[in-house]
Coordinates of C-alpha atoms and ligand atoms in Angstrom, one line a residue:
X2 CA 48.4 17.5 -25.9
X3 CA 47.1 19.6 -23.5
X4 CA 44.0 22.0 -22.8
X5 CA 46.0 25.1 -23.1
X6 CA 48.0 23.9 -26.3
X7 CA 44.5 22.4 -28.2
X8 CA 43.1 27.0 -27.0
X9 CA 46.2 28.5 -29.0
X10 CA 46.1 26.3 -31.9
X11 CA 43.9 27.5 -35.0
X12 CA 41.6 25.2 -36.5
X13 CA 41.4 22.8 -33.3
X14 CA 37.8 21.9 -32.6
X15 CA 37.7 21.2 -28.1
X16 CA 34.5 19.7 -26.8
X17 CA 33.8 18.5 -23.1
X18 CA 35.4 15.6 -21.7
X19 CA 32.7 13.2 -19.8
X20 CA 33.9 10.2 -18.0
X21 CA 31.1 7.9 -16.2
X22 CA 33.4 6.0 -14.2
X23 CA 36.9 6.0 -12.7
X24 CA 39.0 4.5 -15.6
X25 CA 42.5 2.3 -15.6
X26 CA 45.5 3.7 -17.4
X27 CA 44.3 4.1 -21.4
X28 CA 46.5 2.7 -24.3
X29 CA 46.4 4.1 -26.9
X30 CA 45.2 2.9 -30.7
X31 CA 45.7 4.4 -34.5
X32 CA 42.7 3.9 -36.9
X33 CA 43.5 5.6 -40.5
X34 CA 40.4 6.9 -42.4
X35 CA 40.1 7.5 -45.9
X36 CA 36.9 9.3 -46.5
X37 CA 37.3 9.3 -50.4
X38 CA 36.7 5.9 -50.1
X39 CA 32.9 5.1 -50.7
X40 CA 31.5 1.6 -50.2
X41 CA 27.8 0.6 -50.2
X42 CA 24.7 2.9 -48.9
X43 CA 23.8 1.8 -44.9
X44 CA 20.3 1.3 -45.8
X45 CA 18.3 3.5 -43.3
X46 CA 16.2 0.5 -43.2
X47 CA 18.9 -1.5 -41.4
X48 CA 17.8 0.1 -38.1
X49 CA 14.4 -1.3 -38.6
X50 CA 12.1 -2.9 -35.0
X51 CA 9.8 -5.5 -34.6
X52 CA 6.1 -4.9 -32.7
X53 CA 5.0 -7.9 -32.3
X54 CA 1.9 -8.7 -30.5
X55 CA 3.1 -10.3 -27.5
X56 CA 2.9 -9.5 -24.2
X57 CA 3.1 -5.9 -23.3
X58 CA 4.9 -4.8 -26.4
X59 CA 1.6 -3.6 -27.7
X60 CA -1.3 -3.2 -25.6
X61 CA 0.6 -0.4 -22.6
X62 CA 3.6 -0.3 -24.5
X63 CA 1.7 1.3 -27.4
X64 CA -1.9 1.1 -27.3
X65 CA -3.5 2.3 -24.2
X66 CA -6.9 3.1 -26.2
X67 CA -8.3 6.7 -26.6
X68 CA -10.2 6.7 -23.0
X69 CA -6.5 5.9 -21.0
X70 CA -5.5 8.8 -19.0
X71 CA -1.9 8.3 -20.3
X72 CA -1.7 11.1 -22.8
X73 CA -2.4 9.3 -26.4
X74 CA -3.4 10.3 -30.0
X75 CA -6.2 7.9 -31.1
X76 CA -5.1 5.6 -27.9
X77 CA -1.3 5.4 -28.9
X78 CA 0.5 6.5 -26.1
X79 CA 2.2 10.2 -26.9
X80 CA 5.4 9.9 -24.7
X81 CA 6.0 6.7 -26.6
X82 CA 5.5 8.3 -29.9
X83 CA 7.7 11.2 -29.0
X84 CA 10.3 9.0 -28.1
X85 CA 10.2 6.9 -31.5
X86 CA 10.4 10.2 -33.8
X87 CA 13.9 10.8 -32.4
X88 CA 15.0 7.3 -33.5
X89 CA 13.6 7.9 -37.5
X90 CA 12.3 4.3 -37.1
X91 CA 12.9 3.7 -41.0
X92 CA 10.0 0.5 -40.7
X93 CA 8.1 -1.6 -38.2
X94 CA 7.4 -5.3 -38.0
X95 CA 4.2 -6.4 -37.4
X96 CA 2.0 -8.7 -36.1
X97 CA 4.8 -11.0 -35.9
X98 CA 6.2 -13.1 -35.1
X99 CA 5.0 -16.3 -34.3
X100 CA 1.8 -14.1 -33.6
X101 CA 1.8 -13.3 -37.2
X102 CA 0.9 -17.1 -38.5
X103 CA -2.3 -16.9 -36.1
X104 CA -3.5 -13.6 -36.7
X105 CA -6.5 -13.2 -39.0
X106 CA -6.9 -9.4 -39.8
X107 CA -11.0 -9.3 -40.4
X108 CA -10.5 -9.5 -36.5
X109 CA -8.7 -6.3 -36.1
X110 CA -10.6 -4.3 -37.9
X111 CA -13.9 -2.4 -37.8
X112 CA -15.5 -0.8 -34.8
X113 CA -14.1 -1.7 -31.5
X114 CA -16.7 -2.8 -29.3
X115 CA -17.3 -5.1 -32.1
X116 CA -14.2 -6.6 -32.5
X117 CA -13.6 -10.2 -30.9
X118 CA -11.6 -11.1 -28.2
X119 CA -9.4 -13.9 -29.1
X120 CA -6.5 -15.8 -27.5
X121 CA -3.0 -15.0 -28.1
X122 CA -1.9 -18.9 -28.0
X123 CA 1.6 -17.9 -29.1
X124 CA 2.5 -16.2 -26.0
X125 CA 0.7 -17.0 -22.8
X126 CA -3.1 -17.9 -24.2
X127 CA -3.7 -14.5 -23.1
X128 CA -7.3 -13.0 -24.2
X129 CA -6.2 -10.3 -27.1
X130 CA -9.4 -8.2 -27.3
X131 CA -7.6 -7.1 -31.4
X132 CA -8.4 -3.1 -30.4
X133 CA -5.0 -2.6 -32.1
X134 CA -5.5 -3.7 -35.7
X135 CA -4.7 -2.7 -39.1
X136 CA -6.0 0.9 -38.8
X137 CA -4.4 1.2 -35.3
X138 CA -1.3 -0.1 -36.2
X139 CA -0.7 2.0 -39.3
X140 CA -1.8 5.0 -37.6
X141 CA 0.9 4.2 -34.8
X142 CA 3.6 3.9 -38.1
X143 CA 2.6 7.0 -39.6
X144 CA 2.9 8.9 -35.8
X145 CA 6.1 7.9 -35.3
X146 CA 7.1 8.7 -39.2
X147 CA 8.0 5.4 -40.2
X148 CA 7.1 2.8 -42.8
X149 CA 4.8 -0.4 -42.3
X150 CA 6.7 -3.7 -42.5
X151 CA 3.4 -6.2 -42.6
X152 CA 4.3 -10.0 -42.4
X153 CA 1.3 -12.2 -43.6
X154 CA -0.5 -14.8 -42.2
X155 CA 1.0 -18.6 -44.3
X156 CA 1.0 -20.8 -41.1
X157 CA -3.1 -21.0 -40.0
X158 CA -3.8 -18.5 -42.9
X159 CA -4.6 -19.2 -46.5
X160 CA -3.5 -17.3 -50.0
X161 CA -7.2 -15.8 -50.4
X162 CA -7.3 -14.3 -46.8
X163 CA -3.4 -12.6 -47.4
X164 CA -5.1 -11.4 -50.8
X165 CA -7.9 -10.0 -49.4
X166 CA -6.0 -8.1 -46.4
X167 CA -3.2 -7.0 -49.0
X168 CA -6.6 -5.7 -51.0
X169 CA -8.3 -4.3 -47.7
X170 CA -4.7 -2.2 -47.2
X171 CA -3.8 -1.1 -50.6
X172 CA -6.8 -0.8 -53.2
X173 CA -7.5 2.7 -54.6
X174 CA -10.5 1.5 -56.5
X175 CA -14.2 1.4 -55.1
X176 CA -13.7 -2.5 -54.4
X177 CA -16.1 -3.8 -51.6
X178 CA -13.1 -4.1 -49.6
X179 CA -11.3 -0.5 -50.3
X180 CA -15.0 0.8 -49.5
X181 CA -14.6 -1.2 -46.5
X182 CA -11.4 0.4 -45.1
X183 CA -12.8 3.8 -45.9
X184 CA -16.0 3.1 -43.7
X185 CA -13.5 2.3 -41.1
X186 CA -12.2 5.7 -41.6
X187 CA -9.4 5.5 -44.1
X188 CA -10.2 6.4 -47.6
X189 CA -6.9 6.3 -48.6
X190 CA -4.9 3.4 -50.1
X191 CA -2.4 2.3 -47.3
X192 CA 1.1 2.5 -48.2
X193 CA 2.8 -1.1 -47.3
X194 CA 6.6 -1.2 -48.7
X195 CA 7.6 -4.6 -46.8
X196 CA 5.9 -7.9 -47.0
X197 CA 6.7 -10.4 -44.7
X198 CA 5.7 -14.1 -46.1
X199 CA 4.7 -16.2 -43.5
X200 CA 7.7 -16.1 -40.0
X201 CA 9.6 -19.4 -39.0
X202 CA 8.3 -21.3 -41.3
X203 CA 10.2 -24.1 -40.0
X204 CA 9.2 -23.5 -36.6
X205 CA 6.2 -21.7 -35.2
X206 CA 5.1 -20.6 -38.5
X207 CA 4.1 -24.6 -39.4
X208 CA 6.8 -26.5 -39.4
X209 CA 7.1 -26.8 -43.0
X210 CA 10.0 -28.6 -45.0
X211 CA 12.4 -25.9 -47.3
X212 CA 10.7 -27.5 -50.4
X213 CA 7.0 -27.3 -48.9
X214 CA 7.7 -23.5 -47.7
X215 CA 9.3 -22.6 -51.3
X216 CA 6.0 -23.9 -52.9
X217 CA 4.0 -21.8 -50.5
X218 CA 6.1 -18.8 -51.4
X219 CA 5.3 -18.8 -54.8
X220 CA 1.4 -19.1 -54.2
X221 CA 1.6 -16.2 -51.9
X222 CA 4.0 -14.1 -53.7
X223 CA 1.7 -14.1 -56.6
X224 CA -1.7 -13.4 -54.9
X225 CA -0.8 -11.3 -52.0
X226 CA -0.8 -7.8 -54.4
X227 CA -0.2 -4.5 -53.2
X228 CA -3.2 -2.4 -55.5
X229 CA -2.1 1.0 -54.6
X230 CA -1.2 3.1 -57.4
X231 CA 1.4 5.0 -55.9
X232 CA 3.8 1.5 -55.3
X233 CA 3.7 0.4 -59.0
X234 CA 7.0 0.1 -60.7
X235 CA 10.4 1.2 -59.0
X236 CA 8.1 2.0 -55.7
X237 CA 7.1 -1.8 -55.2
X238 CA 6.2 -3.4 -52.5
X239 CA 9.4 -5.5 -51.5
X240 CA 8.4 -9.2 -50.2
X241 CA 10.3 -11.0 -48.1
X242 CA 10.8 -14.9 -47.5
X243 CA 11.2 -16.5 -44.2
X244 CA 15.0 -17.6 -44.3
X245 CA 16.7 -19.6 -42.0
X246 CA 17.5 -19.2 -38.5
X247 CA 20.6 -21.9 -38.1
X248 CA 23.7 -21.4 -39.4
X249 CA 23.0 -24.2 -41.7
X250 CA 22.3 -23.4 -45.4
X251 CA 19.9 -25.8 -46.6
X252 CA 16.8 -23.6 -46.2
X253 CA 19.0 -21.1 -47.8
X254 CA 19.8 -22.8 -50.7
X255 CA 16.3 -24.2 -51.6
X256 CA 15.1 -20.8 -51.8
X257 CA 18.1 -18.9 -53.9
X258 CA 18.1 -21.9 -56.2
X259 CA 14.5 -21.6 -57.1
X260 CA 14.9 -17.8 -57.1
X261 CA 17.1 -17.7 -59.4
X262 CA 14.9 -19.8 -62.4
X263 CA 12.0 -18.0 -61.2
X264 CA 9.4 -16.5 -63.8
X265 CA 7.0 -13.8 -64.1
X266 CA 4.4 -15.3 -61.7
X267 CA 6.7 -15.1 -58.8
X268 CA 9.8 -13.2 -57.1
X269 CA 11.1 -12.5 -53.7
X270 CA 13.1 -9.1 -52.9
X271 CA 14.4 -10.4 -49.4
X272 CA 15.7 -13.4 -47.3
X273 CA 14.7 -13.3 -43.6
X274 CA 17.4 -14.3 -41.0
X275 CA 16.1 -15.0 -37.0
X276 CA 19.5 -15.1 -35.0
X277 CA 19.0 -13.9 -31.7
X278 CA 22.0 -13.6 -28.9
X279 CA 21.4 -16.2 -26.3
X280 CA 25.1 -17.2 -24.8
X281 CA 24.4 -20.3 -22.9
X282 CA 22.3 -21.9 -25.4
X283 CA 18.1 -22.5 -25.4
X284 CA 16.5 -21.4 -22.7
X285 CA 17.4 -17.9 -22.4
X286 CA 19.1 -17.9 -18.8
X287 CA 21.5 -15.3 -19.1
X288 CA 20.5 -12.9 -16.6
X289 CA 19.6 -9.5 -17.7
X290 CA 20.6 -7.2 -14.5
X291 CA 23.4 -8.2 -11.6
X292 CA 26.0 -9.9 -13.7
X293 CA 29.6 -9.1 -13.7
X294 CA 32.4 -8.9 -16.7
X295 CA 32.4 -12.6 -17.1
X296 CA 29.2 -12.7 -18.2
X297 CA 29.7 -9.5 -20.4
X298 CA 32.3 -11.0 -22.1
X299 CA 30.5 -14.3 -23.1
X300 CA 27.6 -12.4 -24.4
X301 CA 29.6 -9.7 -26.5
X302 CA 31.8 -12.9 -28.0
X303 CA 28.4 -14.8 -28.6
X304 CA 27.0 -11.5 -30.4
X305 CA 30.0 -11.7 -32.7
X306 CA 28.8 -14.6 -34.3
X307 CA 26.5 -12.6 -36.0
X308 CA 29.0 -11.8 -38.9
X309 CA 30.6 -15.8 -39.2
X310 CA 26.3 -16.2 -39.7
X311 CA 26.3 -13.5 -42.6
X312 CA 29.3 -14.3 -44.2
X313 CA 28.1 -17.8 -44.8
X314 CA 24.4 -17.4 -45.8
X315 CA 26.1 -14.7 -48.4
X316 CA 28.1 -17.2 -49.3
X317 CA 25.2 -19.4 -50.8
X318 CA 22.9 -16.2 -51.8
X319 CA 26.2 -15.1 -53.9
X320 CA 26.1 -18.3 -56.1
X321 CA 22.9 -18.0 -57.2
X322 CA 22.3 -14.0 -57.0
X323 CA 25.6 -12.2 -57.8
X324 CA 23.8 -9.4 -58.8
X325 CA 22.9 -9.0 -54.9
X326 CA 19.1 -8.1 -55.7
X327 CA 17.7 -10.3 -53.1
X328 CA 18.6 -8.8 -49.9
X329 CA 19.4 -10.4 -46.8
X330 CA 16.8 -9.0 -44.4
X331 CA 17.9 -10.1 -39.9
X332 CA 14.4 -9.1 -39.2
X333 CA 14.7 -10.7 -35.9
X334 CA 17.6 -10.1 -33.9
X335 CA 19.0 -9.1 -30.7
X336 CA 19.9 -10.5 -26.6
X337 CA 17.3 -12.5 -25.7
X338 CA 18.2 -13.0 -21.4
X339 CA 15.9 -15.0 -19.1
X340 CA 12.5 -13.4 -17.8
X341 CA 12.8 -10.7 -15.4
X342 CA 11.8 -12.5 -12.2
X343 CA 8.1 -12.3 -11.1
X344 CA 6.6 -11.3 -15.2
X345 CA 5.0 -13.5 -17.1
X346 CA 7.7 -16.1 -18.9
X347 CA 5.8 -16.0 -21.9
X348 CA 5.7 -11.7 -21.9
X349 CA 9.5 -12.2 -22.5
X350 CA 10.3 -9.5 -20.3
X351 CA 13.6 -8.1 -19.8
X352 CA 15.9 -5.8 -18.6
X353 CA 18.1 -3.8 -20.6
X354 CA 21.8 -2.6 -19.7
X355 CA 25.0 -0.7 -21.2
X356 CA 25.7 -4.2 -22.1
X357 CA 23.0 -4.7 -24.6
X358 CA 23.9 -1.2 -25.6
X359 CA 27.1 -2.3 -26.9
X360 CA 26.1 -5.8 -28.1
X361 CA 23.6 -3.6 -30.4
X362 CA 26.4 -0.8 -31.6
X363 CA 28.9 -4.4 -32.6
X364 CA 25.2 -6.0 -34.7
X365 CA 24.8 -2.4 -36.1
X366 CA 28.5 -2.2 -37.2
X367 CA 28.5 -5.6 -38.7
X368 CA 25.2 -5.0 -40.9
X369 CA 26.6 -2.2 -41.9
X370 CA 30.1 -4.0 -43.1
X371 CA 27.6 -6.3 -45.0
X372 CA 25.5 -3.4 -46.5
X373 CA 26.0 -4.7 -50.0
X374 CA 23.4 -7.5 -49.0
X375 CA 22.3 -7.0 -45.8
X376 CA 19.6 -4.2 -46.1
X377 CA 17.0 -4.6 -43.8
X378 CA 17.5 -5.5 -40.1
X379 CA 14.9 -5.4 -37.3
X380 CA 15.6 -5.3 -33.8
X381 CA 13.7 -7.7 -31.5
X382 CA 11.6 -6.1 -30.0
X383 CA 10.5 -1.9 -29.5
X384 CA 8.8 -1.9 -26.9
X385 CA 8.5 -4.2 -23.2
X386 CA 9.8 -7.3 -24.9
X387 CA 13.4 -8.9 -25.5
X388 CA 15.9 -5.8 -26.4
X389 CA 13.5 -3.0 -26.1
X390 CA 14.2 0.6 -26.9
X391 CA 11.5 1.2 -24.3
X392 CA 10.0 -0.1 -21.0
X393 CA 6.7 1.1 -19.9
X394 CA 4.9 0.2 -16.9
X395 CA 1.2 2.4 -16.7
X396 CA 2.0 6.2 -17.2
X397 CA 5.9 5.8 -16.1
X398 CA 8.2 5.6 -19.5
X399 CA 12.1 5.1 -19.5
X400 CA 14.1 4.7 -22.4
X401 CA 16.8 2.1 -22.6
X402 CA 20.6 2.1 -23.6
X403 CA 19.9 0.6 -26.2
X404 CA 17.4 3.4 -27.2
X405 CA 20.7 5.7 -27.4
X406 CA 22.8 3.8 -29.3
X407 CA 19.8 3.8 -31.7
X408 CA 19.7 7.4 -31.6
X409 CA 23.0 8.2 -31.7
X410 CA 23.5 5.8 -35.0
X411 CA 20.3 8.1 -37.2
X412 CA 23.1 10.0 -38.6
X413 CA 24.5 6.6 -40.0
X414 CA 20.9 5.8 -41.9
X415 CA 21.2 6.1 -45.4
X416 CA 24.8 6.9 -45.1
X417 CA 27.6 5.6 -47.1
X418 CA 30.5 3.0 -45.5
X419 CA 33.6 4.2 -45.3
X420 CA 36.3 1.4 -44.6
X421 CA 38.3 2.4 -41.1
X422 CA 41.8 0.9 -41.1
X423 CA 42.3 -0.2 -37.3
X424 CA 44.0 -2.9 -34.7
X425 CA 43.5 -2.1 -30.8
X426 CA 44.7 -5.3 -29.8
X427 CA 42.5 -7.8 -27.9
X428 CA 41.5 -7.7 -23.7
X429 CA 41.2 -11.1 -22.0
X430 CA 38.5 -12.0 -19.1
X431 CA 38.7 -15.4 -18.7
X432 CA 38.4 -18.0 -21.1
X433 CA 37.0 -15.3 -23.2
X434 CA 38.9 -13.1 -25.7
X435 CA 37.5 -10.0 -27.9
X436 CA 38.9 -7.5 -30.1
X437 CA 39.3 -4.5 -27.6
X438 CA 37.5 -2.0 -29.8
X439 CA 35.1 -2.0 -33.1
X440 CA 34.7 0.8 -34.8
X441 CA 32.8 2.2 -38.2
X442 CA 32.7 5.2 -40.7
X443 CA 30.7 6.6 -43.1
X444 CA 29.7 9.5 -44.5
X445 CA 26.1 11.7 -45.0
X446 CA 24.7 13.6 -48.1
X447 CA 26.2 16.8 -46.7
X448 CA 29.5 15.5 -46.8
X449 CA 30.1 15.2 -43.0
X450 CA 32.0 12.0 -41.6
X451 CA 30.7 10.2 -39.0
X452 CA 32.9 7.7 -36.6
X453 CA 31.7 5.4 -34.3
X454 CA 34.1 3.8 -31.8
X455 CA 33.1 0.8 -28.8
X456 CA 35.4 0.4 -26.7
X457 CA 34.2 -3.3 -25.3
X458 CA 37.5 -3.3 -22.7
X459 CA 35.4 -3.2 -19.5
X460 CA 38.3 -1.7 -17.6
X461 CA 40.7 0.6 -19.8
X462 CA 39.9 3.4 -22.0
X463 CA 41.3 3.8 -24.8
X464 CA 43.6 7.0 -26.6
X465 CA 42.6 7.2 -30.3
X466 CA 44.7 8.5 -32.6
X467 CA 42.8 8.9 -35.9
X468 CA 44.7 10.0 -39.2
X469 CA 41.3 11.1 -41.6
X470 CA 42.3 11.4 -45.1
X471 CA 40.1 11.9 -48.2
X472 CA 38.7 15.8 -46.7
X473 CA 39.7 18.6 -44.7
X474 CA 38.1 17.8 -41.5
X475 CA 37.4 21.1 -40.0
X476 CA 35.8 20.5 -36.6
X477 CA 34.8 17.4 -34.5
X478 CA 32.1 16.8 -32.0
X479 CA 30.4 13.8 -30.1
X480 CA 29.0 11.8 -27.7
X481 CA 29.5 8.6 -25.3
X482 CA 27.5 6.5 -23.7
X483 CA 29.1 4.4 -20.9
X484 CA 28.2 3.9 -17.3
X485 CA 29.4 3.0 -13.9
X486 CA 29.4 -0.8 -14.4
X487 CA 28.8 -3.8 -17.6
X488 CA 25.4 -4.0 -16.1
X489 CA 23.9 -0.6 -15.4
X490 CA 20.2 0.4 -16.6
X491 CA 17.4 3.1 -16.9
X492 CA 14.9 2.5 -14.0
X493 CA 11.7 4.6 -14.0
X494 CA 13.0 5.4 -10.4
X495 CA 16.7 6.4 -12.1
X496 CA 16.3 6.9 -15.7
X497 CA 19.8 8.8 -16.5
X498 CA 21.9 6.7 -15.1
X499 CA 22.8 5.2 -18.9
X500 CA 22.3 8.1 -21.2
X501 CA 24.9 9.7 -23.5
X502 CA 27.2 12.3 -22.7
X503 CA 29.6 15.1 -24.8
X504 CA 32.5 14.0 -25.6
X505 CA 35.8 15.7 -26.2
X506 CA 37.8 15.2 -29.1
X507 CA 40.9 17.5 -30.4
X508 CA 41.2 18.1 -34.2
X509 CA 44.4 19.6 -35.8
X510 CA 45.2 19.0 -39.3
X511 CA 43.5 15.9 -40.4
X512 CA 44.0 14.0 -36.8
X513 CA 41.8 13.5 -34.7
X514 CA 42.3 12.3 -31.2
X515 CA 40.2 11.6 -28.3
X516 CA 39.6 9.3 -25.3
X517 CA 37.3 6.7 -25.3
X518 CA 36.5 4.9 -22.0
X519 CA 36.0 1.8 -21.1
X520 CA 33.0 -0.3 -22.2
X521 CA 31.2 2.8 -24.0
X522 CA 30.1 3.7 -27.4
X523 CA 31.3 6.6 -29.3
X524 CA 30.2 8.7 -32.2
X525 CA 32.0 12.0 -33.7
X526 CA 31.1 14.0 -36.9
X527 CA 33.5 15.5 -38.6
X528 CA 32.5 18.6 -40.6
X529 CA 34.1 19.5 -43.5
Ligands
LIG22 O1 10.7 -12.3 -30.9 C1 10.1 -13.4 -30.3 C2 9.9 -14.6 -31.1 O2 11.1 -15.1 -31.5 C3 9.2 -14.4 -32.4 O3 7.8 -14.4 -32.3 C4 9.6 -15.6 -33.3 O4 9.6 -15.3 -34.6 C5 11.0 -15.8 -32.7 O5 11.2 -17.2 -32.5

């Protein structure tokens, strides 16, 4: 079809074509999309991050304190906040982490000046001067408009102190401590709707057995109480366990199985699961800038794994929860490369490319395939560390690509999974092969159909060919983001050079067709 047939041909919806790099001959693939067919809700909470205390994922990244000359509300940085409400963050992890099973939260609160400094022994032995505490951190949450996702200290802490905190946050009554928080300038209960107990438990967080964390569990599921009025009944607060972080099941099944006789005094409403995407094995040495397609390839085919991991700690949460209420919550994920060269190895600095970008949109699209149990998902980490949305350095700000697949994947939050019928065929590099294209559907409250397309071929776009059932499409419109190579990234010296672009997409009857090029993400709505 041409330009000049798509102009004289009623009901065609024509959008601007942007390619970012000179592309190879495109084949061309059919998906079929029923959009009658409904499956489960993509839990907004799915596109959750993690702020953990650790290097400059905080302090700079967030936190610059009231007296900076970087632009802040109450010493939380402004262009970082602004950035954030695009992404409708749904929740935000925090203090950990590994950081989380050191950090005692009398520290962090209270007036600053009096507020000791401390060592961050998790990452670096760095002095932490705790300036960005409770009150700091849940201002930063409520800024951005997101919801507090609070993981409690079981490794160094004890049930009493997790009480006490949860009491500190939550009480409405004139408790000592609720009196406490207000003197510290918050008279109102805090709103906390994830707990976090404990993080790795059977790593950083203590090294505890499956049967010595499960009796732990119980002891601080029962004491750790959320007081405030308004998150009584179906508004709970939803706690999480730590889960595994192997594909092995054992920790898995310790847990379920005891879940599943538990009684009044106890109860979990999550399952943590730590994978993280690190293709040549521990240490992290994949490098995160000036790689080729060889190296693109291994990573996206080591991402993949991710749903192999699912499928077979759903398998064991299945036999004893076939009800699905205990959801299966990746609140650590993501590409975890080797240290940029010349930071601080503990700061877990690195850089972020249209790889990553695409290795996010495949984890995204393969929660979402698991939305029945998988609910809750938190990307490692927001800001400065791991697979950031967002790298700081003083006043400079650049936003990542994975920051754009983010944002081009909020109309997906809280949306409902539509299955996409599809077979692009496979591209080779190497020893490696991967399915040439991934691709998800759902649709919003107002009816409207969303699509999302990669195209992981690092060479060839791709012609799609789209036959929508199920509603009367009557326009389409989009975006890509791609770029000139596997391994291009935002600079603060070049910040554009991954950002996402319109896309062109022809709409007659119920097909759609478009071009997708090579190694890019795609989204189109469809409105009815
Ligand atoms: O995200 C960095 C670290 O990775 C976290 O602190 C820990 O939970 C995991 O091992």
């Amino acid at each position: 079809m041409t330009l000049d047939s798509i102009r004289f041909f009623p009901g065609i919806s024509i959008l601007l074509l942007f390619s970012t790099a000179p592309v190879t001959a495109a084949e061309t693939a059919h998906l079929s999309i029923d959009a009658s067919k409904a499956g489960a809700k993509i839990d907004r909470n799915l596109f959750g991050q993690f702020a953990e205390n650790l290097g400059h994922g905080l302090y700079e990244g967030i936190w610059v304190g009231p007296d900076s000359a970087i632009p802040n509300t109450r010493g939380v940085r402004n262009d970082v906040v602004t950035a954030l409400r695009a992404l409708k963050v749904p929740n935000v992890r925090w203090p950990g982490g590994c950081f989380g099973d050191e950090y005692h939260w009398r520290k962090g609160i209270g007036p600053a000046a009096q507020r000791p400094a401390t060592l961050n022994s998790s990452w670096g032995a760095v002095i932490d001067t705790n300036r960005f505490g409770t009150q700091e951190f849940m201002d930063f949450v409520q800024q951005i408009g997101s919801q507090a996702y609070v993981s409690i200290n079981v490794g160094s802490g004890s049930p009493q102190e997790a009480a006490e905190w949860l009491e500190y946050m939550t009480a409405a009554k004139p408790t000592a401590l609720a009196k406490e928080r207000a003197a510290n300038g918050h008279p109102d209960a805090y709103t906390i709707p994830f707990l976090g107990i404990g993080n790795e438990s059977w790593g950083c967080g203590g090294n505890m057995t499956a049967d010595y964390y499960l009796s732990q569990l119980k002891i601080y599921s029962h004491f750790a109480r959320n007081d405030n009025p308004a998150q009584q009944g179906e508004h709970q607060m939803l706690k999480i366990a730590v889960g595994p972080g192997t594909p092995e099941t054992e920790w898995t099944e310790t847990i379920m199985k005891a879940w599943q006789h538990h009684d009044w005094s106890w109860n979990i409403d999550g399952l943590s699961l730590h994978w993280y995407t690190v293709p040549n094995g521990w240490p992290p040495s994949t490098p995160s800038t000036g790689f080729g397609a060889a190296e693109y390839g291994k990573s996206l085919k080591s991402t993949l794994f991710m749903n192999d991991l699912l499928r077979k700690q759903e398998s064991v949460m299945d036999k004893y929860d076939p009800q699905k209420k205990v959801a299966l919550v990746v609140d650590e994920w993501g590409a975890w490369h080797a240290a940029l060269h010349g930071t601080n190895p503990s700061f877990l600095v690195q850089q972020n490319s249209l790889r990553d970008a695409i290795l996010a949109s495949l984890n995204l699209n393969i929660f979402a395939r698991h939305a029945d149990r998988v609910r809750m998902a938190n990307i490692a980490q927001m800001i400065n560390v791991l697979q950031a949305m967002i790298l700081t350095d003083k006043e400079k700000m650049v936003l990542t690509p994975t920051y754009y697949v983010y944002k081009m994947y909020v109309p997906f939050q809280d949306a409902t999974f539509v299955p996409v019928d599809f077979d692009a065929g496979t591209y080779t590099q190497g020893s490696v092969t991967l399915p040439r294209v991934d691709a998800l559907a759902a649709r919003d409250a107002s009816g409207k159909l969303w699509l999302e397309i990669s195209n992981l071929d690092p060479e060839k776009a791709l012609d799609l060919d789209a036959e929508i059932s199920g509603m009367t499409a009557k326009s389409a419109k989009g975006e890509t983001l791609s770029a000139a190579a596997v391994d291009s990234v935002n600079t603060f010296a070049a910040p554009d050079a991954v950002t996402p672009k319109p896309v062109f997409a022809g709409l007659i009857g119920g097909r759609l067709t478009l071009t997708v090029g090579p190694k890019s993400v795609t989204v189109i709505s469809l409105e009815p």
